[in-house]
Backbone as ProteinMPNN parsed JSONL, in Angstrom:
{"seq_chain_A": "XXXXXXXXXXXXXXXXXXXXXXXXXXXXXXXXXXXXXXXXXXXXXXXXXXXXXXXXXXXXXXXXXXXXXXXXXXXXXXXXXXXXXXXXXXXXXXXXXXXXXXXXXXXXXXXXXXXXXXXXXXXXXXXXXXXXXXXXXXXXXXXXXXXXXXXXXXXXXXXXXXXXXXXXXXXXXXXXXXXX", "coords_chain_A": {"N_chain_A": [[-0.569, -25.488, -7.924], [1.571, -26.124, -5.312], [1.234, -25.757, -1.866], [2.793, -25.108, 1.148], [1.731, -25.561, 4.388], [2.253, -24.07, 7.49], [3.047, -25.215, 10.705], [1.668, -24.556, 13.919], [2.394, -25.452, 16.451], [4.774, -26.871, 16.58], [7.583, -27.802, 18.313], [10.888, -26.748, 19.117], [14.481, -26.62, 19.627], [15.13, -28.434, 21.682], [16.746, -31.0, 23.529], [17.552, -34.353, 24.158], [18.976, -36.28, 26.715], [20.483, -39.127, 28.291], [20.705, -40.154, 31.612], [21.769, -42.266, 34.049], [20.083, -44.212, 32.931], [17.731, -42.755, 32.609], [15.685, -40.502, 30.861], [16.643, -37.166, 30.23], [15.395, -34.127, 29.565], [16.53, -31.341, 27.95], [16.098, -28.008, 27.508], [17.261, -25.969, 25.116], [18.275, -22.686, 25.209], [18.339, -19.807, 23.297], [19.161, -16.523, 22.45], [16.685, -14.829, 20.794], [14.949, -13.107, 18.211], [12.355, -13.73, 18.36], [11.44, -14.512, 20.894], [9.072, -14.088, 22.307], [7.153, -15.524, 21.012], [5.439, -18.515, 20.892], [6.098, -21.725, 19.685], [5.957, -22.345, 16.116], [8.505, -22.906, 15.037], [9.595, -23.569, 12.565], [8.934, -21.367, 10.969], [10.273, -19.334, 12.33], [12.899, -20.147, 11.866], [13.05, -19.801, 9.072], [12.839, -16.989, 8.905], [15.181, -16.269, 10.296], [17.135, -17.313, 8.57], [16.606, -15.773, 6.289], [17.208, -13.192, 7.196], [19.939, -13.411, 7.598], [20.857, -13.741, 5.052], [22.844, -12.829, 2.183], [21.823, -11.324, 0.1], [18.757, -9.488, -0.349], [15.877, -11.141, 0.902], [12.525, -11.678, 0.602], [9.74, -12.022, 2.639], [6.409, -13.167, 3.116], [3.852, -13.421, 5.35], [0.922, -15.226, 5.562], [-2.387, -15.735, 6.559], [-5.114, -16.741, 8.766], [-6.861, -14.383, 10.963], [-5.392, -13.649, 14.173], [-3.25, -15.462, 14.19], [-0.606, -15.149, 14.855], [0.81, -13.561, 13.051], [1.082, -10.718, 13.178], [2.503, -10.581, 15.544], [4.961, -11.654, 14.749], [5.693, -9.651, 12.919], [5.939, -7.395, 14.616], [7.989, -8.291, 16.285], [10.127, -8.293, 14.528], [10.787, -5.64, 14.402], [12.744, -5.215, 16.222], [15.104, -5.491, 14.96], [18.055, -3.877, 13.88], [17.977, -0.834, 12.043], [15.366, -1.115, 11.038], [12.022, -0.631, 9.809], [8.665, -0.148, 10.587], [5.423, -0.441, 9.262], [1.893, 0.043, 8.789], [-0.355, -1.386, 6.585], [-2.897, -0.2, 5.984], [-2.604, 2.483, 6.519], [-0.623, 3.473, 4.91], [0.949, 5.132, 2.221], [1.963, 5.417, -1.229], [3.609, 7.68, -1.752], [4.368, 8.414, 0.848], [5.773, 6.127, 1.714], [7.818, 6.087, -0.204], [9.18, 8.524, 0.357], [10.061, 7.994, 2.986], [11.694, 5.671, 2.639], [13.623, 6.715, 0.904], [14.829, 8.743, 2.431], [15.637, 7.531, 4.926], [16.623, 4.971, 4.361], [16.115, 2.134, 5.191], [17.169, -1.116, 6.296], [15.479, -3.228, 6.733], [12.169, -3.465, 5.858], [9.074, -3.486, 7.161], [5.816, -4.554, 6.866], [2.684, -4.626, 8.106], [-0.49, -6.13, 7.641], [-0.671, -5.939, 4.789], [-2.496, -6.321, 2.686], [-4.4, -4.402, 3.056], [-3.454, -2.108, 2.031], [-3.807, 0.244, -0.587], [-3.985, -0.788, -4.013], [-2.681, 0.84, -5.904], [-0.797, 2.018, -4.302], [0.735, -0.127, -3.564], [2.467, -0.539, -5.647], [4.904, 0.76, -5.285], [6.538, -1.029, -4.055], [7.326, -2.875, -5.958], [9.668, -2.409, -7.784], [11.538, -1.911, -5.772], [11.699, -4.413, -4.458], [12.444, -6.1, -6.538], [14.774, -5.045, -7.856], [15.953, -3.273, -6.14], [16.009, -0.643, -6.742], [14.906, 2.649, -6.396], [13.016, 5.051, -7.932], [11.984, 8.247, -8.856], [10.107, 10.53, -10.679], [9.076, 13.688, -11.02], [7.424, 16.809, -11.688], [9.924, 18.943, -12.641], [11.689, 17.646, -10.941], [13.761, 14.983, -10.025], [14.684, 11.924, -8.601], [16.764, 9.217, -7.697], [17.744, 6.138, -6.299], [19.673, 3.402, -4.986], [18.834, 0.641, -3.066], [19.395, -1.759, -0.462], [17.248, -3.602, 0.71], [15.291, -5.639, 2.761], [12.055, -6.966, 2.571], [9.47, -7.604, 4.711], [6.306, -8.897, 5.271], [2.79, -9.081, 6.182], [-0.438, -10.628, 5.795], [-3.993, -11.226, 5.707], [-5.223, -12.395, 3.572], [-4.359, -13.041, 0.174], [-5.813, -12.02, -1.866], [-6.263, -9.269, -2.427], [-3.848, -8.309, -3.232], [-1.383, -7.172, -5.56], [-0.764, -9.222, -8.372], [1.931, -9.274, -9.583], [3.403, -8.402, -7.386], [3.123, -10.453, -5.544], [4.743, -12.4, -6.707], [7.258, -11.672, -5.975], [7.632, -12.299, -3.373], [8.43, -14.799, -0.922], [6.042, -16.775, 0.1], [4.398, -17.636, 3.127], [2.144, -19.717, 4.446], [-0.174, -19.912, 7.03], [-1.821, -22.417, 8.963], [-5.36, -22.645, 9.436], [-7.033, -22.276, 12.6], [-8.113, -25.127, 14.477], [-11.087, -26.701, 15.836], [-10.336, -27.995, 18.208], [-8.125, -26.569, 19.045], [-9.096, -24.275, 20.14]], "CA_chain_A": [[0.493, -24.928, -7.115], [1.683, -26.776, -4.015], [1.421, -24.769, -0.816], [3.116, -25.698, 2.436], [1.129, -24.899, 5.54], [3.178, -24.146, 8.6], [2.448, -25.651, 11.96], [1.686, -23.625, 15.019], [2.835, -25.983, 17.736], [6.027, -27.619, 16.502], [8.565, -27.321, 19.292], [12.281, -26.923, 18.72], [15.486, -26.263, 20.629], [15.183, -29.355, 22.813], [17.733, -32.053, 23.375], [17.345, -35.395, 25.165], [20.152, -37.03, 27.15], [20.16, -40.152, 29.276], [21.57, -40.211, 32.776], [21.291, -43.387, 34.859], [18.985, -44.807, 32.173], [16.538, -41.909, 32.643], [15.822, -39.39, 29.918], [16.644, -35.803, 30.746], [15.112, -33.202, 28.468], [17.152, -30.03, 28.158], [15.635, -26.984, 26.558], [18.318, -25.031, 24.778], [17.759, -21.326, 25.016], [19.215, -18.894, 22.587], [18.504, -15.242, 22.288], [16.035, -14.777, 19.503], [13.997, -12.027, 17.973], [11.011, -14.248, 18.506], [11.278, -15.133, 22.208], [7.699, -13.94, 22.78], [6.251, -16.341, 20.196], [5.536, -19.941, 21.212], [5.911, -22.559, 18.507], [6.338, -21.808, 14.807], [9.965, -23.001, 14.908], [9.949, -23.575, 11.144], [8.832, -19.988, 10.487], [11.383, -18.601, 12.948], [14.12, -20.52, 11.14], [13.031, -19.128, 7.763], [13.178, -15.573, 9.104], [16.596, -16.159, 10.662], [17.917, -17.526, 7.345], [16.403, -14.611, 5.415], [17.927, -12.057, 7.78], [21.375, -13.65, 7.433], [21.185, -13.852, 3.624], [23.639, -11.725, 1.639], [20.932, -10.508, -0.723], [17.418, -9.427, 0.235], [14.886, -12.194, 0.779], [11.272, -11.058, 1.0], [8.823, -13.023, 3.172], [5.028, -12.754, 3.333], [3.071, -14.315, 6.198], [-0.482, -15.162, 5.173], [-3.199, -16.659, 7.327], [-6.292, -16.177, 9.431], [-6.6, -13.488, 12.095], [-4.936, -14.226, 15.453], [-2.346, -16.607, 13.978], [0.751, -14.697, 15.216], [1.467, -12.801, 11.985], [1.463, -9.394, 13.695], [3.561, -10.797, 16.547], [6.21, -11.768, 13.999], [6.033, -8.331, 12.363], [6.416, -6.527, 15.704], [9.29, -8.8, 16.746], [11.141, -7.895, 13.547], [11.178, -4.239, 14.623], [13.934, -5.219, 17.076], [16.274, -5.467, 14.087], [18.628, -2.563, 13.628], [17.611, -0.244, 10.763], [14.08, -1.621, 10.559], [10.915, 0.317, 9.842], [7.37, -0.832, 10.644], [4.293, 0.318, 8.74], [0.622, -0.674, 8.684], [-0.811, -1.209, 5.215], [-4.069, 0.664, 5.844], [-2.253, 3.901, 6.663], [0.607, 3.715, 4.146], [0.758, 5.558, 0.84], [3.144, 5.315, -2.09], [4.504, 8.825, -1.551], [4.92, 8.336, 2.202], [6.769, 5.046, 1.73], [8.956, 6.526, -1.013], [9.935, 9.533, 1.108], [10.743, 7.365, 4.124], [12.773, 4.816, 2.132], [14.67, 7.554, 0.322], [15.53, 9.502, 3.465], [16.218, 6.736, 6.017], [17.289, 3.802, 3.796], [16.086, 1.018, 6.139], [17.588, -2.44, 5.811], [14.298, -4.086, 6.822], [10.904, -2.754, 5.76], [8.097, -4.416, 7.718], [4.472, -4.049, 6.592], [1.607, -5.445, 8.651], [-1.769, -5.965, 6.942], [-0.34, -5.444, 3.447], [-3.662, -6.37, 1.799], [-5.22, -3.217, 3.284], [-2.839, -1.003, 1.287], [-4.369, 0.384, -1.93], [-3.155, -1.403, -5.048], [-1.804, 1.849, -6.526], [0.301, 2.262, -3.362], [1.571, -1.334, -3.52], [3.431, -0.537, -6.75], [6.205, 1.255, -4.812], [7.34, -2.174, -3.608], [7.729, -3.731, -7.078], [11.083, -2.221, -8.137], [12.354, -2.064, -4.564], [11.913, -5.824, -4.179], [13.084, -6.785, -7.66], [16.119, -4.565, -8.197], [16.468, -2.377, -5.114], [16.05, 0.728, -7.269], [13.787, 3.566, -6.197], [13.154, 6.151, -8.864], [10.817, 9.117, -8.861], [10.2, 11.641, -11.614], [7.967, 14.625, -10.883], [7.664, 18.083, -12.357], [11.208, 19.583, -12.285], [12.368, 16.953, -9.837], [14.025, 13.566, -10.229], [15.618, 11.316, -7.647], [16.946, 7.777, -7.868], [18.705, 5.552, -5.368], [19.75, 1.938, -4.914], [18.74, 0.185, -1.679], [19.471, -3.188, -0.156], [16.198, -3.664, 1.729], [14.483, -6.832, 2.895], [10.658, -6.63, 2.85], [8.722, -8.624, 5.434], [4.929, -8.411, 5.326], [1.755, -10.027, 6.585], [-1.783, -10.378, 5.274], [-4.979, -12.277, 5.982], [-5.527, -13.009, 2.287], [-3.596, -12.453, -0.927], [-6.763, -11.613, -2.914], [-6.186, -7.84, -2.741], [-2.463, -7.944, -3.546], [-1.038, -7.207, -6.974], [-0.1, -10.479, -8.734], [3.392, -9.166, -9.701], [3.976, -8.242, -6.049], [3.171, -11.792, -4.939], [5.857, -13.175, -7.269], [8.511, -11.211, -5.371], [7.67, -12.813, -2.001], [8.323, -16.214, -0.533], [4.894, -16.706, 0.991], [4.291, -18.637, 4.184], [0.721, -19.79, 4.797], [-0.463, -20.529, 8.321], [-3.035, -23.22, 9.039], [-6.419, -22.087, 10.284], [-7.229, -22.969, 13.872], [-9.116, -26.185, 14.527], [-11.967, -26.616, 17.013], [-9.601, -28.465, 19.397], [-7.149, -25.559, 19.461], [-9.779, -23.213, 20.883]], "C_chain_A": [[0.463, -25.599, -5.743], [1.981, -25.721, -2.957], [1.725, -25.512, 0.485], [2.464, -24.882, 3.531], [2.036, -25.116, 6.734], [2.437, -24.405, 9.896], [2.639, -24.627, 13.059], [2.449, -24.17, 16.215], [4.097, -26.816, 17.677], [7.041, -26.999, 17.462], [9.974, -27.603, 18.784], [13.187, -26.6, 19.887], [15.44, -27.153, 21.867], [16.174, -30.461, 22.492], [17.493, -33.068, 24.485], [18.674, -36.099, 25.442], [19.677, -38.083, 28.146], [21.19, -40.126, 30.389], [20.974, -41.256, 33.717], [20.046, -44.026, 34.245], [17.676, -44.028, 32.239], [16.731, -40.767, 31.655], [15.762, -38.042, 30.637], [16.462, -34.884, 29.539], [15.694, -31.846, 28.827], [16.635, -29.092, 27.086], [16.775, -26.002, 26.337], [17.684, -23.653, 24.61], [18.804, -20.516, 24.278], [18.441, -17.597, 22.404], [17.94, -15.157, 20.872], [15.145, -13.549, 19.408], [12.595, -12.444, 18.392], [10.765, -14.946, 19.846], [9.837, -15.098, 22.71], [6.708, -14.831, 22.045], [6.502, -17.815, 20.497], [5.251, -20.742, 19.951], [6.452, -21.897, 17.254], [7.847, -21.867, 14.574], [10.404, -22.972, 13.451], [9.909, -22.161, 10.564], [9.969, -19.14, 11.059], [12.684, -18.892, 12.214], [14.184, -19.856, 9.769], [13.395, -17.657, 7.895], [14.66, -15.411, 9.437], [17.496, -16.365, 9.45], [17.812, -16.318, 6.418], [17.215, -13.415, 5.9], [19.432, -12.184, 7.566], [21.81, -13.719, 5.972], [21.956, -12.621, 3.15], [22.799, -10.766, 0.808], [19.539, -10.523, -0.108], [16.539, -10.626, -0.111], [13.604, -11.618, 1.359], [10.282, -12.142, 1.429], [7.458, -12.409, 3.435], [4.332, -13.81, 4.179], [1.6, -14.134, 5.855], [-1.265, -16.176, 6.002], [-4.333, -15.958, 8.036], [-5.909, -15.22, 10.554], [-6.178, -14.282, 13.335], [-4.042, -15.448, 15.264], [-0.876, -16.219, 14.142], [1.468, -13.904, 14.131], [1.953, -11.443, 12.493], [2.521, -9.504, 14.781], [4.92, -10.916, 15.865], [6.643, -10.398, 13.475], [6.588, -7.414, 13.454], [7.766, -6.988, 16.24], [10.412, -8.373, 15.811], [11.576, -6.443, 13.71], [12.374, -4.128, 15.561], [15.215, -5.181, 16.245], [16.747, -4.031, 13.889], [18.284, -2.12, 12.205], [16.347, -0.857, 10.176], [13.031, -0.526, 10.654], [9.616, -0.457, 9.711], [6.281, 0.091, 10.114], [3.06, -0.579, 8.729], [0.052, -0.356, 7.305], [-1.946, -0.218, 5.05], [-3.739, 2.144, 5.942], [-0.961, 4.261, 5.928], [0.282, 4.098, 2.711], [2.078, 5.44, 0.083], [4.119, 6.459, -1.83], [5.13, 8.811, -0.159], [6.01, 7.283, 2.314], [8.013, 5.486, 0.971], [9.817, 7.518, -0.243], [10.712, 8.908, 2.252], [11.93, 6.522, 3.64], [13.937, 5.645, 1.608], [15.487, 8.255, 1.402], [16.273, 8.61, 4.462], [16.902, 5.445, 5.576], [17.291, 2.594, 4.757], [16.581, -0.277, 5.491], [16.39, -3.386, 5.77], [13.047, -3.221, 6.808], [9.804, -3.756, 6.102], [6.704, -3.821, 7.543], [3.444, -5.045, 7.119], [0.326, -5.117, 7.888], [-1.58, -5.366, 5.542], [-1.559, -5.395, 2.538], [-4.577, -5.155, 1.966], [-4.624, -1.968, 2.632], [-3.481, -0.955, -0.104], [-3.42, -0.212, -2.96], [-2.221, -0.395, -5.7], [-0.617, 2.166, -5.613], [1.241, 1.061, -3.248], [2.667, -1.305, -4.579], [4.809, -0.031, -6.345], [7.132, 0.094, -4.451], [7.906, -2.992, -4.77], [9.206, -3.596, -7.433], [11.991, -2.388, -6.933], [12.693, -3.532, -4.341], [12.641, -6.547, -5.314], [14.527, -6.361, -7.869], [16.755, -3.697, -7.113], [16.507, -0.925, -5.546], [14.755, 1.46, -6.944], [14.013, 4.735, -7.125], [11.852, 6.928, -8.915], [11.086, 10.268, -9.83], [8.926, 12.459, -11.481], [8.333, 15.903, -11.612], [8.925, 18.747, -11.8], [11.954, 18.889, -11.144], [12.544, 15.477, -10.204], [14.964, 13.096, -9.137], [15.588, 9.803, -7.828], [17.976, 7.32, -6.848], [18.63, 4.037, -5.451], [19.734, 1.546, -3.441], [18.937, -1.323, -1.603], [18.528, -3.394, 1.028], [15.431, -4.974, 1.632], [13.061, -6.369, 3.206], [10.011, -7.84, 3.512], [7.308, -8.089, 5.613], [3.992, -9.504, 5.811], [0.439, -9.635, 5.954], [-2.702, -11.517, 5.693], [-5.29, -13.066, 4.719], [-4.704, -12.308, 1.21], [-4.5, -11.923, -2.034], [-6.616, -10.163, -3.34], [-4.76, -7.365, -3.033], [-2.231, -8.042, -5.053], [-0.345, -8.528, -7.307], [1.413, -10.349, -8.922], [4.086, -9.013, -8.34], [4.115, -9.604, -5.369], [4.347, -12.612, -5.455], [7.195, -12.799, -6.64], [8.678, -11.694, -3.929], [7.826, -14.321, -1.979], [7.187, -16.211, 0.476], [4.82, -17.911, 1.915], [2.843, -18.616, 4.66], [0.542, -20.541, 6.112], [-1.772, -21.308, 8.241], [-4.098, -22.477, 9.838], [-6.515, -22.89, 11.582], [-8.278, -24.061, 13.721], [-9.982, -25.988, 15.772], [-11.222, -26.996, 18.296], [-8.624, -27.418, 19.919], [-7.782, -24.399, 20.216], [-10.104, -23.708, 22.222]], "O_chain_A": [[-0.58, -25.627, -5.091], [2.873, -24.891, -3.132], [1.001, -26.43, 0.87], [2.624, -23.663, 3.595], [2.528, -26.221, 6.959], [1.351, -23.88, 10.137], [3.65, -23.926, 13.111], [3.095, -23.401, 16.927], [4.454, -27.428, 18.684], [7.308, -25.799, 17.407], [10.205, -28.597, 18.096], [12.724, -26.338, 20.997], [15.684, -26.683, 22.979], [16.401, -30.802, 21.331], [17.255, -32.687, 25.631], [19.4, -36.464, 24.517], [18.618, -37.951, 28.759], [22.394, -40.081, 30.139], [19.82, -41.146, 34.13], [19.083, -44.339, 34.945], [16.616, -44.585, 31.955], [17.79, -40.141, 31.609], [14.939, -37.823, 31.525], [17.278, -34.874, 28.617], [15.386, -31.279, 29.875], [16.736, -29.376, 25.892], [17.196, -25.298, 27.254], [16.666, -23.506, 23.933], [19.992, -20.545, 24.601], [17.223, -17.595, 22.227], [18.645, -15.386, 19.89], [14.659, -13.033, 20.414], [11.758, -11.608, 18.733], [9.962, -15.877, 19.918], [9.422, -15.982, 23.458], [5.537, -14.888, 22.42], [7.625, -18.304, 20.374], [4.285, -20.473, 19.237], [7.296, -21.003, 17.321], [8.407, -20.955, 13.967], [11.456, -22.42, 13.127], [10.762, -21.801, 9.753], [10.558, -18.325, 10.349], [13.48, -17.986, 11.969], [15.246, -19.398, 9.348], [14.168, -17.131, 7.093], [15.318, -14.511, 8.914], [18.507, -15.677, 9.306], [18.806, -15.89, 5.833], [17.834, -12.711, 5.102], [20.121, -11.182, 7.376], [23.007, -13.752, 5.685], [21.749, -11.515, 3.649], [23.029, -9.556, 0.809], [19.18, -11.475, 0.584], [16.471, -11.06, -1.261], [13.599, -11.122, 2.485], [10.014, -13.075, 0.671], [7.353, -11.28, 3.914], [4.233, -14.967, 3.77], [1.091, -13.013, 5.858], [-0.86, -17.331, 6.131], [-4.499, -14.743, 7.928], [-4.778, -15.239, 11.039], [-6.566, -15.438, 13.51], [-4.069, -16.369, 16.081], [0.003, -16.901, 13.616], [2.65, -13.601, 14.291], [3.102, -11.064, 12.264], [3.353, -8.608, 14.923], [5.91, -10.355, 16.336], [7.813, -10.029, 13.574], [7.592, -6.734, 13.242], [8.599, -6.161, 16.61], [11.529, -8.119, 16.26], [12.629, -6.056, 13.205], [12.96, -3.052, 15.683], [16.287, -4.874, 16.767], [15.948, -3.105, 13.751], [18.298, -2.928, 11.277], [16.261, -1.091, 8.97], [13.137, 0.387, 11.473], [9.476, -1.313, 8.838], [6.225, 1.267, 10.474], [3.169, -1.803, 8.666], [-0.014, 0.807, 6.906], [-1.966, 0.536, 4.077], [-4.522, 2.979, 5.489], [-0.288, 5.231, 6.278], [-0.555, 3.468, 2.064], [3.155, 5.373, 0.676], [5.322, 6.232, -1.702], [6.3, 9.161, -0.005], [7.047, 7.515, 2.935], [9.133, 5.285, 1.441], [11.039, 7.376, -0.192], [11.877, 9.239, 2.474], [13.036, 6.642, 4.165], [15.099, 5.313, 1.842], [16.71, 8.347, 1.292], [17.418, 8.899, 4.809], [17.685, 4.876, 6.337], [18.359, 2.087, 5.098], [16.422, -0.489, 4.289], [16.293, -4.238, 4.887], [12.887, -2.341, 7.654], [9.63, -4.756, 5.407], [6.435, -2.715, 8.012], [3.351, -6.171, 6.631], [0.087, -3.964, 7.531], [-2.252, -4.404, 5.171], [-1.65, -4.505, 1.693], [-5.433, -4.903, 1.118], [-5.224, -0.894, 2.68], [-3.678, -1.996, -0.73], [-2.201, -0.15, -2.802], [-1.081, -0.733, -6.02], [0.452, 2.541, -6.096], [2.406, 1.213, -2.879], [3.689, -1.975, -4.428], [5.796, -0.363, -7.002], [8.355, 0.216, -4.53], [8.873, -3.731, -4.583], [9.933, -4.589, -7.385], [13.085, -2.94, -7.047], [13.845, -3.867, -4.065], [13.376, -7.504, -5.068], [15.408, -7.204, -8.039], [17.953, -3.419, -7.16], [16.984, -0.067, -4.803], [13.658, 0.956, -7.185], [15.081, 5.346, -7.112], [10.766, 6.355, -9.005], [12.147, 10.891, -9.803], [7.834, 11.983, -11.79], [9.454, 16.043, -12.101], [8.981, 19.076, -10.615], [12.768, 19.514, -10.464], [11.601, 14.813, -10.635], [15.924, 13.784, -8.79], [14.543, 9.201, -8.075], [18.949, 8.02, -6.568], [17.645, 3.471, -5.927], [20.528, 2.06, -2.654], [18.677, -2.054, -2.559], [18.943, -3.367, 2.186], [14.98, -5.366, 0.556], [12.877, -5.467, 4.023], [9.999, -8.942, 2.962], [7.125, -6.956, 6.058], [4.344, -10.683, 5.849], [0.215, -8.472, 5.618], [-2.251, -12.622, 5.992], [-5.586, -14.26, 4.782], [-4.393, -11.123, 1.327], [-4.003, -11.424, -3.043], [-6.826, -9.85, -4.512], [-4.498, -6.163, -3.075], [-2.813, -8.891, -5.729], [0.577, -8.924, -6.594], [2.142, -11.23, -8.467], [5.226, -9.447, -8.17], [5.112, -9.87, -4.698], [4.894, -13.433, -4.72], [8.166, -13.545, -6.767], [9.74, -11.52, -3.333], [7.406, -15.022, -2.9], [7.344, -15.703, 1.587], [5.135, -19.039, 1.536], [2.375, -17.619, 5.21], [1.038, -21.655, 6.284], [-2.706, -20.911, 7.543], [-3.787, -21.769, 10.796], [-6.114, -24.053, 11.632], [-9.215, -23.933, 12.933], [-9.642, -25.199, 16.653], [-11.445, -26.395, 19.347], [-8.33, -27.387, 21.114], [-7.079, -23.622, 20.863], [-10.685, -22.979, 23.025]]}, "name": "protein", "num_of_chains": 1, "seq": "XXXXXXXXXXXXXXXXXXXXXXXXXXXXXXXXXXXXXXXXXXXXXXXXXXXXXXXXXXXXXXXXXXXXXXXXXXXXXXXXXXXXXXXXXXXXXXXXXXXXXXXXXXXXXXXXXXXXXXXXXXXXXXXXXXXXXXXXXXXXXXXXXXXXXXXXXXXXXXXXXXXXXXXXXXXXXXXXXXXX"}
């Protein structure tokens, strides 16, 4: 399997012009969800494309600690109708109740690998078909959602294999000695 590693320091939004045979570098500024994050222009572009897509696109950021994954997750909370959760404190029933009641367009999960595997199963149908269905004693509820799932993790080892197939995963490079 070929994996693309994304660069931390690639700069974008610059334009060079010449005036009197001297280069003038102009930094284009545009309002972005990710103004607080330096670099990662390729990752920012992927998120912007995913957000603008007609159908849900699910992205998973994977990489070492302190590689801006949580910064991306927190920046995504600026989106209207978004909901942020931390994997270590999220349960299947809590997620189901929230999704059913509030119907968020964007569901953002930081540290997904810290969520129990039995709780990760709530995301399978949501990401594949948008259908949430629950059957309990004398109670049934079903709904259709159009929800984008954005998540982060340090490692995919503790994630359900079927869940991984529903994400477009983005792997960050580990830091080098020179970057410290």
